[in-house]
XYZ file of C-alpha atoms in Angstrom:
722
model
C 14.623 -32.639 -35.185
C 12.177 -29.738 -34.957
C 8.890 -29.744 -33.057
C 6.050 -27.286 -33.224
C 6.372 -25.448 -29.908
C 3.165 -23.485 -30.439
C 1.112 -26.669 -30.585
C 2.839 -27.867 -27.432
C 2.104 -24.596 -25.635
C -1.623 -25.011 -26.337
C -1.674 -28.564 -24.999
C -3.763 -29.002 -21.840
C -1.125 -31.411 -20.497
C 1.292 -28.569 -19.819
C 1.087 -27.620 -16.157
C 1.852 -24.275 -14.596
C 4.699 -23.808 -12.163
C 3.536 -22.125 -8.978
C 5.597 -19.447 -7.252
C 6.752 -20.219 -3.705
C 8.591 -16.972 -3.008
C 9.718 -13.817 -4.811
C 12.688 -11.736 -3.722
C 12.123 -8.632 -5.819
C 11.600 -4.873 -5.499
C 12.634 -1.980 -7.747
C 13.702 0.555 -5.151
C 14.220 3.404 -7.608
C 10.448 3.637 -8.182
C 8.588 4.816 -5.036
C 6.367 2.222 -3.384
C 2.736 2.995 -2.481
C 0.314 1.874 0.199
C -3.213 1.368 -1.105
C -5.937 3.433 0.633
C -7.464 0.213 1.983
C -4.294 -0.098 4.132
C -4.119 -3.806 3.328
C -1.950 -3.824 0.208
C 1.488 -2.584 -0.748
C 2.105 -1.725 -4.397
C 5.560 -1.609 -5.917
C 7.351 -2.244 -9.194
C 9.317 -5.289 -10.339
C 10.691 -4.709 -13.827
C 7.791 -4.320 -16.259
C 5.132 -5.508 -13.791
C 3.266 -3.875 -10.925
C 3.309 -6.104 -7.862
C 0.366 -6.035 -5.428
C 1.247 -7.582 -2.075
C -1.403 -8.401 0.515
C 0.150 -7.455 3.849
C -1.867 -9.946 5.899
C -1.760 -13.047 3.711
C 1.527 -12.234 1.912
C -0.225 -13.134 -1.355
C 1.273 -11.440 -4.384
C -0.445 -10.467 -7.644
C 0.860 -8.815 -10.790
C -0.445 -6.312 -13.311
C 1.152 -7.205 -16.650
C 0.896 -5.208 -19.846
C 4.017 -3.095 -20.218
C 6.599 -4.068 -22.800
C 9.568 -2.424 -21.068
C 10.621 -1.307 -17.614
C 8.093 0.739 -15.642
C 9.366 4.244 -14.849
C 6.485 5.655 -12.755
C 3.115 4.705 -11.271
C 0.448 6.288 -9.089
C -2.647 5.253 -7.129
C -5.778 7.415 -7.219
C -7.160 9.081 -4.089
C -9.798 6.414 -3.410
C -7.643 3.575 -4.708
C -10.075 2.729 -7.493
C -7.495 3.264 -10.242
C -3.789 2.739 -10.816
C -1.791 4.417 -13.575
C 1.669 3.371 -14.736
C 4.111 4.547 -17.389
C 7.138 2.889 -18.918
C 10.428 3.458 -20.712
C 10.871 2.580 -24.385
C 13.709 2.489 -26.895
C 15.024 5.766 -28.257
C 12.748 7.028 -31.023
C 9.711 5.030 -29.882
C 6.712 6.129 -27.847
C 6.119 4.968 -24.274
C 2.898 3.401 -23.006
C 0.781 4.799 -20.207
C -1.758 2.333 -18.803
C -4.670 2.910 -16.418
C -5.729 -0.171 -14.415
C -8.929 -1.058 -12.602
C -8.061 -2.003 -9.028
C -11.056 -4.244 -8.313
C -10.851 -6.260 -11.535
C -7.032 -6.133 -11.795
C -7.357 -5.368 -15.498
C -6.392 -2.686 -17.981
C -8.912 0.075 -18.686
C -7.084 2.220 -21.216
C -3.675 3.117 -22.565
C -2.096 5.771 -24.738
C 1.252 6.263 -26.481
C 1.757 10.024 -26.703
C 4.972 10.492 -24.739
C 8.283 9.880 -26.463
C 10.738 7.366 -24.964
C 9.728 7.769 -21.301
C 6.890 8.610 -18.931
C 8.732 10.540 -16.228
C 5.955 10.949 -13.664
C 2.153 10.952 -13.405
C -0.722 11.750 -11.074
C -4.534 11.650 -10.844
C -6.935 14.530 -10.383
C -8.700 14.452 -7.033
C -12.032 13.499 -8.647
C -10.284 10.703 -10.638
C -11.622 12.058 -13.941
C -8.201 12.772 -15.410
C -4.741 11.272 -15.373
C -1.939 13.807 -15.869
C 1.408 12.548 -17.109
C 4.808 14.119 -17.618
C 7.208 13.012 -20.346
C 10.960 12.574 -19.986
C 13.709 14.794 -21.344
C 13.068 13.570 -24.907
C 9.433 14.608 -24.639
C 8.966 17.293 -21.971
C 5.186 17.401 -22.463
C 2.391 17.413 -19.902
C -0.580 15.416 -21.186
C -4.032 15.543 -19.564
C -6.136 12.479 -20.418
C -9.861 12.104 -19.735
C -10.375 8.601 -18.325
C -14.133 8.307 -18.892
C -14.017 9.520 -22.507
C -10.652 7.841 -23.170
C -9.283 10.834 -24.989
C -6.570 13.464 -24.632
C -7.834 16.785 -23.292
C -4.769 18.919 -23.896
C -1.003 19.016 -23.732
C 1.745 21.571 -23.244
C 5.479 21.809 -22.649
C 6.142 21.432 -18.949
C 9.004 23.914 -18.537
C 10.254 27.105 -20.114
C 13.249 27.060 -22.420
C 15.187 29.210 -19.965
C 14.965 26.626 -17.169
C 15.799 22.960 -16.801
C 13.477 20.035 -17.419
C 10.542 19.048 -15.205
C 10.873 15.718 -13.400
C 8.003 15.561 -10.881
C 4.280 16.208 -10.994
C 1.665 16.123 -8.238
C -2.039 16.675 -7.687
C -4.230 18.261 -5.027
C -6.488 16.683 -2.401
C -9.576 18.843 -2.917
C -9.144 20.911 -6.056
C -9.533 18.664 -9.051
C -8.401 21.053 -11.797
C -5.083 22.122 -10.292
C -1.768 20.294 -10.264
C 1.908 21.162 -9.797
C 5.099 20.332 -11.678
C 8.697 20.837 -10.667
C 12.244 20.079 -11.690
C 15.515 21.798 -12.406
C 15.015 25.461 -11.446
C 11.318 25.346 -12.266
C 8.241 25.046 -10.062
C 4.875 25.718 -11.678
C 1.199 25.565 -10.705
C -1.159 24.470 -13.488
C -4.884 25.012 -13.927
C -7.063 22.970 -16.275
C -9.986 24.631 -18.092
C -12.272 21.784 -19.157
C -14.425 24.047 -21.374
C -11.649 25.459 -23.525
C -9.555 22.283 -23.089
C -6.431 24.195 -22.151
C -4.029 24.324 -19.249
C -2.393 27.498 -18.004
C 0.723 27.742 -15.859
C 1.834 30.081 -13.101
C 5.445 30.108 -11.945
C 5.878 29.951 -8.213
C 7.478 33.175 -6.999
C 10.711 31.996 -5.351
C 12.702 35.180 -5.944
C 16.421 34.607 -6.471
C 16.275 31.098 -5.040
C 17.609 28.508 -7.512
C 16.958 24.898 -6.678
C 16.530 21.507 -8.327
C 13.281 20.125 -6.899
C 13.040 16.390 -6.201
C 9.740 15.745 -4.377
C 6.626 17.559 -3.194
C 3.768 17.116 -0.749
C 0.606 19.237 -0.324
C -1.276 19.437 2.965
C -4.842 18.148 3.281
C -6.352 21.641 2.870
C -4.452 22.421 -0.350
C -2.927 25.529 1.199
C 0.701 24.706 1.986
C 3.159 22.729 -0.108
C 6.571 21.426 0.957
C 9.102 20.735 -1.790
C 12.386 18.880 -1.304
C 15.538 19.920 -3.167
C 18.820 18.378 -4.229
C 20.572 21.064 -2.186
C 19.351 19.413 1.017
C 16.702 21.888 2.126
C 12.894 22.073 2.020
C 11.004 24.912 0.341
C 7.672 25.946 1.897
C 5.106 27.403 -0.543
C 1.771 29.097 0.087
C -0.277 27.993 -2.942
C -2.817 30.847 -3.124
C -4.867 28.860 -5.637
C -8.492 29.195 -6.634
C -10.260 26.297 -8.349
C -13.473 28.207 -9.177
C -13.239 28.336 -12.976
C -16.204 30.736 -13.200
C -14.626 33.233 -10.852
C -13.910 36.644 -12.333
C -11.029 37.244 -9.954
C -7.598 36.138 -11.104
C -5.626 33.731 -8.964
C -2.824 35.104 -6.890
C 0.675 33.884 -7.571
C 1.955 31.107 -5.264
C 4.569 32.611 -2.999
C 7.613 31.407 -1.110
C 7.289 31.281 2.673
C 10.795 30.089 3.354
C 13.606 27.665 2.619
C 14.289 25.501 5.666
C 16.833 23.002 6.967
C 17.574 21.451 10.359
C 18.750 23.495 13.321
C 21.941 22.602 15.183
C 21.754 24.231 18.658
C 25.437 23.535 19.334
C 26.576 26.013 16.702
C 26.398 29.823 16.839
C 23.907 31.982 14.978
C 24.594 32.015 11.253
C 26.285 28.604 11.308
C 23.543 26.603 12.992
C 21.828 25.577 9.726
C 22.547 22.007 8.567
C 21.236 20.778 5.253
C 20.225 17.195 4.603
C 23.098 15.303 3.027
C 22.780 14.283 -0.630
C 19.480 16.107 -0.951
C 15.912 15.590 0.239
C 14.551 12.584 -1.679
C 11.067 12.196 -0.199
C 8.917 13.659 2.571
C 5.602 13.136 4.352
C 3.228 15.491 6.182
C 1.851 13.963 9.383
C -1.643 14.842 10.672
C 0.022 16.725 13.545
C 1.753 19.018 11.061
C 5.177 17.473 11.594
C 7.281 16.341 8.633
C 9.126 13.118 7.916
C 12.123 13.779 5.684
C 14.173 11.130 3.895
C 17.598 12.135 2.632
C 20.108 10.820 0.142
C 22.477 9.588 2.849
C 19.852 7.165 4.195
C 18.758 9.296 7.171
C 15.065 9.562 8.036
C 14.027 12.305 10.475
C 10.831 13.560 12.079
C 10.999 17.348 12.295
C 8.743 20.217 13.287
C 8.932 23.920 12.517
C 10.328 26.317 15.092
C 8.565 29.584 15.941
C 11.545 31.789 15.227
C 12.274 34.855 13.135
C 15.384 34.937 10.974
C 15.842 38.574 10.205
C 19.216 39.358 8.641
C 20.146 35.671 8.567
C 23.268 35.325 6.362
C 21.946 32.338 4.372
C 18.784 31.969 2.250
C 18.234 28.616 4.002
C 16.963 29.065 7.548
C 17.437 26.582 10.426
C 13.705 26.327 11.044
C 13.430 22.536 11.553
C 13.811 20.994 14.970
C 14.703 17.296 14.802
C 12.478 15.194 17.072
C 13.479 11.654 16.090
C 16.058 10.223 13.753
C 17.103 6.898 12.264
C 19.222 5.748 9.359
C 19.169 2.969 6.784
C 21.600 1.765 4.149
C 21.088 3.481 0.791
C 19.442 6.503 -0.792
C 15.845 7.020 0.376
C 13.433 6.707 -2.544
C 10.032 6.553 -0.839
C 8.262 7.078 2.486
C 4.791 5.682 3.150
C 2.549 5.400 6.217
C 0.731 2.157 6.997
C -2.330 2.605 9.256
C -0.591 5.667 10.775
C 1.442 3.225 12.857
C 4.249 1.953 10.669
C 6.554 3.932 8.434
C 7.610 2.090 5.284
C 10.975 3.151 3.886
C 12.157 2.275 0.399
C 15.741 2.742 -0.770
C 17.452 2.736 -4.152
C 19.405 -0.325 -2.994
C 16.165 -2.280 -3.539
C 15.473 -2.648 0.160
C 12.231 -1.996 2.020
C 12.089 -1.365 5.779
C 9.386 -0.838 8.370
C 9.726 1.067 11.640
C 7.103 1.922 14.292
C 6.166 5.569 13.957
C 5.487 6.009 17.665
C 8.862 4.906 18.968
C 10.946 5.446 15.828
C 13.462 3.066 17.376
C 16.095 1.708 15.002
C 16.264 -1.519 17.038
C 12.659 -2.237 16.028
C 13.311 -1.708 12.341
C 12.609 -4.701 10.084
C 13.848 -5.497 6.607
C 10.726 -6.430 4.649
C 11.995 -6.769 1.082
C 15.378 -7.007 -0.560
C 16.883 -8.180 -3.813
C 19.820 -7.526 -6.098
C 20.126 -4.080 -7.599
C 21.247 -5.487 -10.964
C 20.910 -8.654 -13.042
C 21.419 -12.057 -11.429
C 24.336 -13.689 -13.241
C 24.456 -17.100 -11.568
C 22.765 -19.324 -8.972
C 24.371 -22.157 -7.013
C 23.261 -24.766 -4.459
C 25.542 -26.569 -2.020
C 26.127 -30.197 -2.968
C 22.993 -32.240 -2.140
C 21.673 -29.526 0.185
C 18.377 -27.739 -0.462
C 17.926 -25.334 2.426
C 19.975 -22.480 1.004
C 21.376 -21.201 -2.263
C 23.658 -18.406 -3.465
C 23.143 -15.773 -6.158
C 25.785 -13.642 -7.878
C 25.210 -10.102 -9.097
C 26.698 -6.616 -9.154
C 28.771 -5.851 -6.036
C 27.453 -8.786 -4.047
C 26.972 -12.486 -3.524
C 23.918 -13.286 -1.430
C 22.940 -16.473 0.328
C 19.220 -17.082 0.738
C 17.295 -19.540 2.863
C 14.853 -21.547 0.766
C 13.028 -22.703 3.911
C 12.816 -19.448 5.921
C 12.550 -17.322 2.743
C 15.019 -14.727 4.025
C 18.461 -13.454 3.148
C 21.111 -15.105 5.329
C 24.367 -13.512 4.226
C 25.592 -10.786 1.908
C 29.180 -10.625 0.667
C 29.987 -7.235 -0.818
C 32.844 -6.301 -3.143
C 32.206 -2.649 -4.040
C 32.156 -1.546 -7.678
C 32.719 -5.023 -9.150
C 30.342 -7.643 -10.544
C 30.260 -11.321 -9.718
C 29.753 -13.330 -12.896
C 29.716 -16.870 -11.525
C 29.477 -18.609 -8.157
C 29.846 -22.187 -6.959
C 29.997 -24.040 -3.644
C 32.837 -26.441 -2.982
C 31.579 -29.950 -2.488
C 32.708 -30.110 1.141
C 30.785 -26.895 1.844
C 33.800 -25.038 3.223
C 34.012 -22.294 0.603
C 32.105 -20.237 -1.948
C 34.193 -19.674 -5.074
C 33.251 -16.790 -7.357
C 34.422 -15.136 -10.581
C 34.485 -11.323 -10.879
C 34.709 -8.905 -13.757
C 37.958 -7.421 -12.405
C 39.694 -10.681 -13.356
C 39.993 -11.967 -9.785
C 38.733 -15.308 -8.454
C 37.645 -14.956 -4.835
C 36.696 -17.616 -2.289
C 34.682 -16.855 0.854
C 33.513 -18.761 3.890
C 29.788 -19.652 3.732
C 29.064 -18.766 7.366
C 30.757 -15.397 7.783
C 31.566 -14.242 4.241
C 35.226 -13.819 5.162
C 37.709 -13.813 2.301
C 39.624 -17.119 2.265
C 41.810 -16.540 -0.753
C 41.926 -14.549 -3.963
C 43.654 -15.255 -7.275
C 44.605 -11.846 -8.726
C 44.888 -11.441 -12.499
C 43.277 -14.822 -13.074
C 42.052 -13.427 -16.413
C 43.190 -10.260 -18.115
C 39.824 -8.807 -19.139
C 37.590 -10.300 -16.479
C 36.610 -13.736 -15.236
C 33.229 -15.029 -16.375
C 32.868 -18.663 -15.219
C 34.256 -21.081 -12.631
C 33.894 -24.803 -11.904
C 35.380 -27.048 -9.203
C 36.234 -30.734 -9.173
C 34.628 -32.982 -6.566
C 37.702 -32.975 -4.308
C 37.971 -29.171 -4.509
C 41.666 -29.277 -5.450
C 41.275 -28.279 -9.103
C 39.508 -25.175 -10.337
C 38.643 -24.357 -13.956
C 37.908 -20.772 -14.963
C 36.900 -18.961 -18.151
C 37.511 -15.372 -19.124
C 36.431 -12.594 -21.440
C 39.553 -13.054 -23.575
C 38.439 -16.620 -24.418
C 40.969 -18.564 -22.391
C 40.209 -21.526 -20.140
C 42.603 -21.802 -17.232
C 43.137 -24.661 -14.782
C 44.261 -23.939 -11.224
C 45.586 -26.047 -8.372
C 43.894 -25.041 -5.133
C 45.783 -25.497 -1.879
C 45.200 -23.899 1.518
C 48.485 -21.999 1.373
C 48.605 -21.051 -2.296
C 46.772 -21.288 -5.606
C 48.897 -21.997 -8.657
C 48.241 -22.128 -12.384
C 48.431 -25.596 -13.939
C 47.709 -24.774 -17.580
C 46.063 -22.460 -20.078
C 43.771 -23.708 -22.860
C 43.680 -21.313 -25.812
C 41.143 -22.260 -28.471
C 38.229 -19.846 -28.081
C 38.395 -16.316 -29.419
C 35.200 -15.074 -27.723
C 34.138 -14.662 -24.083
C 33.501 -17.878 -22.156
C 29.879 -18.053 -21.015
C 30.087 -21.219 -18.893
C 32.361 -24.105 -17.903
C 31.176 -27.463 -16.542
C 33.080 -30.504 -15.259
C 31.706 -34.023 -15.629
C 31.018 -36.193 -12.582
C 34.244 -38.171 -12.976
C 36.456 -35.041 -13.027
C 37.995 -36.206 -16.305
C 36.486 -33.730 -18.766
C 35.400 -30.109 -18.840
C 33.280 -28.360 -21.443
C 33.558 -24.650 -22.181
C 30.865 -22.715 -24.055
C 31.724 -19.467 -25.792
C 29.999 -16.693 -27.700
C 32.282 -17.441 -30.669
C 29.905 -20.234 -31.734
C 31.818 -23.204 -30.349
C 31.827 -25.522 -27.362
C 35.020 -27.453 -26.642
C 35.342 -30.664 -24.656
C 38.695 -30.730 -22.876
C 40.599 -33.643 -21.372
C 41.196 -32.290 -17.874
C 44.131 -34.472 -16.734
C 46.005 -34.042 -20.030
C 44.937 -30.429 -20.651
C 44.168 -31.167 -24.291
C 41.220 -30.762 -26.626
C 39.023 -33.780 -27.344
C 36.115 -32.484 -29.438
C 34.734 -29.220 -30.774
C 31.002 -28.536 -31.120
C 30.120 -25.950 -33.747
C 26.775 -24.220 -34.274
C 25.485 -21.063 -35.905
C 24.849 -19.407 -32.553
C 26.469 -17.748 -29.582
C 26.437 -20.386 -26.866
C 25.017 -19.140 -23.571
C 25.041 -22.368 -21.505
C 26.372 -25.928 -21.612
C 25.963 -28.693 -19.045
C 26.889 -32.360 -18.795
C 24.189 -34.980 -18.440
C 24.556 -36.622 -14.971
C 26.000 -39.779 -16.536
C 28.425 -37.642 -18.589
C 27.464 -39.267 -21.903
C 25.681 -36.259 -23.399
C 25.832 -32.483 -23.268
C 22.937 -30.030 -23.307
C 23.539 -26.567 -24.784
C 21.562 -23.400 -25.484
C 22.279 -20.236 -27.427
C 21.072 -17.101 -29.095
C 19.500 -19.037 -31.987
C 16.628 -20.003 -29.620
C 17.579 -23.692 -29.852
C 18.324 -26.338 -27.235
C 20.765 -28.948 -28.528
C 21.728 -32.468 -27.400
C 25.309 -33.572 -28.170
C 27.164 -36.869 -27.847
C 30.310 -36.661 -25.747
C 31.865 -39.673 -27.493
C 32.255 -38.062 -30.916
C 30.789 -34.554 -30.491
C 27.899 -35.208 -32.870
C 24.539 -33.427 -32.721
C 21.773 -35.758 -31.531
C 18.724 -33.509 -31.312
C 17.820 -29.866 -31.668
C 14.695 -28.357 -30.135
C 13.235 -24.898 -30.558
C 13.241 -23.601 -27.018
C 11.680 -20.188 -27.554
C 9.753 -18.182 -30.104
C 10.965 -14.825 -28.859
C 14.624 -14.157 -28.226
C 17.608 -16.220 -27.130
C 17.777 -18.782 -24.338
C 20.039 -17.446 -21.612
C 20.214 -20.331 -19.165
C 19.395 -23.986 -18.617
C 19.834 -26.491 -15.799
C 19.401 -30.269 -15.484
C 18.055 -31.994 -12.417
C 20.213 -34.478 -10.489
C 19.044 -37.523 -12.495
C 18.738 -35.872 -15.898
C 15.063 -36.739 -16.325
C 14.024 -33.090 -16.566
C 15.674 -29.782 -17.272
C 14.652 -26.128 -17.111
C 15.341 -23.348 -19.607
C 14.512 -19.677 -19.897
C 15.585 -16.495 -21.630
C 14.339 -13.276 -23.161
C 10.726 -14.462 -23.380
C 10.561 -14.348 -19.537
C 8.938 -17.826 -19.450
C 10.427 -20.563 -17.263
C 9.992 -23.869 -19.106
C 10.319 -27.357 -17.638
C 11.251 -30.047 -20.195
C 11.245 -33.817 -20.286
C 14.774 -34.688 -21.357
C 13.979 -37.956 -23.112
C 10.912 -36.860 -25.073
C 11.996 -33.257 -25.550
C 8.510 -31.970 -24.615
C 7.538 -29.067 -22.385
C 5.749 -30.438 -19.318
C 5.338 -27.250 -17.244
C 5.721 -23.490 -17.579
C 6.109 -20.619 -15.147
C 4.987 -17.031 -15.727
C 5.861 -14.147 -13.465
C 9.255 -12.730 -14.329
C 9.107 -9.039 -15.152
C 12.505 -8.965 -16.833
C 14.713 -11.195 -18.927
C 15.583 -14.417 -17.088
C 19.372 -14.625 -16.813
C 20.004 -17.578 -14.462
C 18.276 -20.765 -13.338
C 19.143 -23.739 -11.154
C 17.464 -26.964 -10.065
C 17.416 -27.799 -6.369
C 19.346 -30.981 -5.461
C 16.145 -32.795 -4.441
C 14.442 -31.656 -7.682
C 11.368 -30.399 -5.802
C 11.821 -26.727 -6.656
C 13.921 -24.505 -8.853
C 15.322 -20.988 -8.573
C 15.537 -18.367 -11.320
C 17.004 -14.883 -11.438
C 16.219 -11.985 -13.772
C 17.772 -8.878 -15.249
C 15.781 -6.766 -12.781
C 17.524 -8.405 -9.807
C 14.497 -10.444 -8.745
C 14.905 -14.036 -7.526
C 11.987 -16.474 -7.930
C 11.512 -19.841 -6.209
C 9.216 -22.147 -8.205
C 7.445 -25.259 -6.970
C 7.725 -28.265 -9.280
C 4.595 -30.450 -9.568
C 4.848 -33.662 -7.558
C 4.620 -35.919 -10.581
C 7.970 -34.529 -11.743
C 9.712 -35.161 -8.414
C 12.308 -37.867 -7.929
C 13.089 -40.041 -4.925
C 16.153 -38.530 -3.301
C 17.118 -41.777 -1.546
C 16.968 -43.764 -4.783
C 18.951 -41.033 -6.499
C 21.642 -41.157 -3.804
C 21.982 -44.935 -4.005
C 22.225 -44.806 -7.798
C 24.861 -42.100 -7.706
C 26.911 -44.050 -5.142
C 26.849 -47.192 -7.273
C 27.966 -45.309 -10.381
C 30.934 -43.561 -8.739
C 34.301 -44.935 -9.732
C 35.403 -47.230 -6.915
C 38.999 -46.161 -7.447
C 38.111 -42.694 -6.212
C 36.088 -43.413 -3.061
C 34.354 -46.335 -1.374
C 30.554 -46.022 -0.858
C 30.987 -45.876 2.938
C 33.429 -42.988 2.581
C 31.039 -41.165 0.271
C 28.195 -41.439 2.780
C 30.477 -40.203 5.574
C 31.649 -37.195 3.531
C 28.073 -36.364 2.542
C 26.972 -36.514 6.173
C 29.732 -34.141 7.303
C 28.948 -31.695 4.474
C 25.209 -31.716 5.220
C 25.933 -30.992 8.868
C 28.179 -28.083 7.925
C 25.666 -26.524 5.535
C 22.813 -27.026 8.025
C 24.698 -24.836 10.468
C 24.600 -22.078 7.834
C 20.804 -21.998 7.920
C 20.378 -22.541 11.668
C 23.200 -20.364 12.960
C 22.899 -17.473 10.495
C 19.917 -15.279 11.446
C 18.125 -13.259 8.781
C 19.804 -10.047 7.728
C 19.221 -7.590 10.570
C 18.172 -4.105 9.497
C 19.229 -2.448 12.747
C 22.884 -3.128 11.975
C 22.791 -0.790 9.008
C 24.900 0.478 7.402
C 27.465 -2.132 8.509
C 25.050 -5.030 8.525
C 26.761 -6.889 5.723
C 30.313 -8.263 5.765
C 32.157 -6.079 3.295
C 35.199 -7.410 1.526
C 37.716 -4.843 0.384
C 38.627 -5.368 -3.246
C 42.256 -4.636 -2.383
C 42.423 -7.498 0.137
C 43.987 -9.952 -2.254
C 46.500 -11.547 0.078
């Protein structure tokens, strides 16, 4: 049964899902503060996010087809330019945006594969962009005429590639590029439409340059290096194009690092660990330096002479204030000259008062996963928090306070699936090292681990209602059933039918059947007590998700063929097939607690809400900047949570007409439960105890505290298996 999705999409009856909260920030791309000092601008996947600091309202600039690699704001804030990454062999887009209208002004596709960095001229007439290692070109583009002025290779063949580019504050026809053992000053001649380069005279100094800042008078430039020191350059530039005198060569004034007064002369120079990643020049002339080890320091230059100093790096910086965060510093920005905003490559954003520079006053403003979100889970009939699984961590978020409550870290491994036990006492997760780990929800302490649960990695887990039986799926295609006891966890049986990785496993409400979906093109319904196969569902697709209808009479599946399929559990027959997407596979789906509605999403980045009975789209959500990889309905069906390949987590509000009465739902579910398992009074008592336990998670766990860095998160050693 096929329906025309395009005609449905154009229907005025389709509502739009509104965004309640976004946990997202690409920390590898430096954040910016707009000159109006009221907005923060940062990247989420292929979108530029504009966040109003006062109202916390968030807007997006959408137009890129792939991940954004660089962006810049003009001097007055009137324009924004952004560049992206593209597939090998294809050209990358550069887009210039109008800030006031929030719209695209122009774009070009000259650079190959990647736009490495870009900047504006001080008069905002030109945007200068630098290509990646597959391109290596500097392109100067006239914004008003919408045409390329000139282009040239950024670095000589005898040096490494250029990776950074920066403009001046006053001189509109001069800019600087730097990279691996190259630092060059460029001058644009608008009449001849050419650019000429001058190499900065650094003598025998060989450095890989990472960042640069020019003072307000365009006289002095500070350049950070991977070696952990800062190079000071006197620019010696002349922007008068009609001048008959030739410009002098920019010269090196010194290569500086911090001074350690406790060490003797010649050994008192300490470089910044893991390189200087970003720096700022304060109006007082002091510098703020962010290093690769997470340290941020305010330094000033000493009035000392270093004649006959044994090292080319001089200890000329005196440290005034110092703090440290968790992760590699990627950006430093000043907000109203009062707050220092710190961005890290761990996708975390902090703020600290510049006056006190006290680590106890540091706040964690933004955080999200550093990699794709693989799974999302809610506690049983509890809406105030949820868990997400990703690379190296499982995080628990508060859906009411909109903050991160707990982070469980397993270094160097990826969590593929996560689920809460029904009693709320444990969080069970599957990891790509083949180990099943269970943690406590309040502290993140390791409760137990099942080593070698799957040979090539564990991909999915599911628990029965009593929490005594666990079903897991692995990369090798096996489905394994485990008996869970407080003292030990033992293997009950192995189900070998699939020959492809298991994407998901789901147990029906009566704990009698389990369905496993695999990329081999089959879903198998298993008899859980007997550990035998009941039915096999075949389709010309790689199944990505499968879930039981709440009454356990039907199964909903999705796959790479862009179809959503309804199946009968009784005989495994196909009931209905809907086209769920026009572009790319469907990666995830989730039913609400009554089965009236379900949500699906995938490579098209659109979150779609469906009516289960009619098979029609009733609402859509737009906002994800990357492929949507996980979704989950809240237990009260009033909101849903989705996660993307860029690590962002979105909370969506469901329109009220698609809500359900939670009390009616609870009474219906109690009546339908097999009376041989539990009496209704016992069910209510168990539910009350579980809700009380999970409520303590939200009330007793404060938001993640930035001042406890770097040991703010409970870290679980991967070797702690017993």
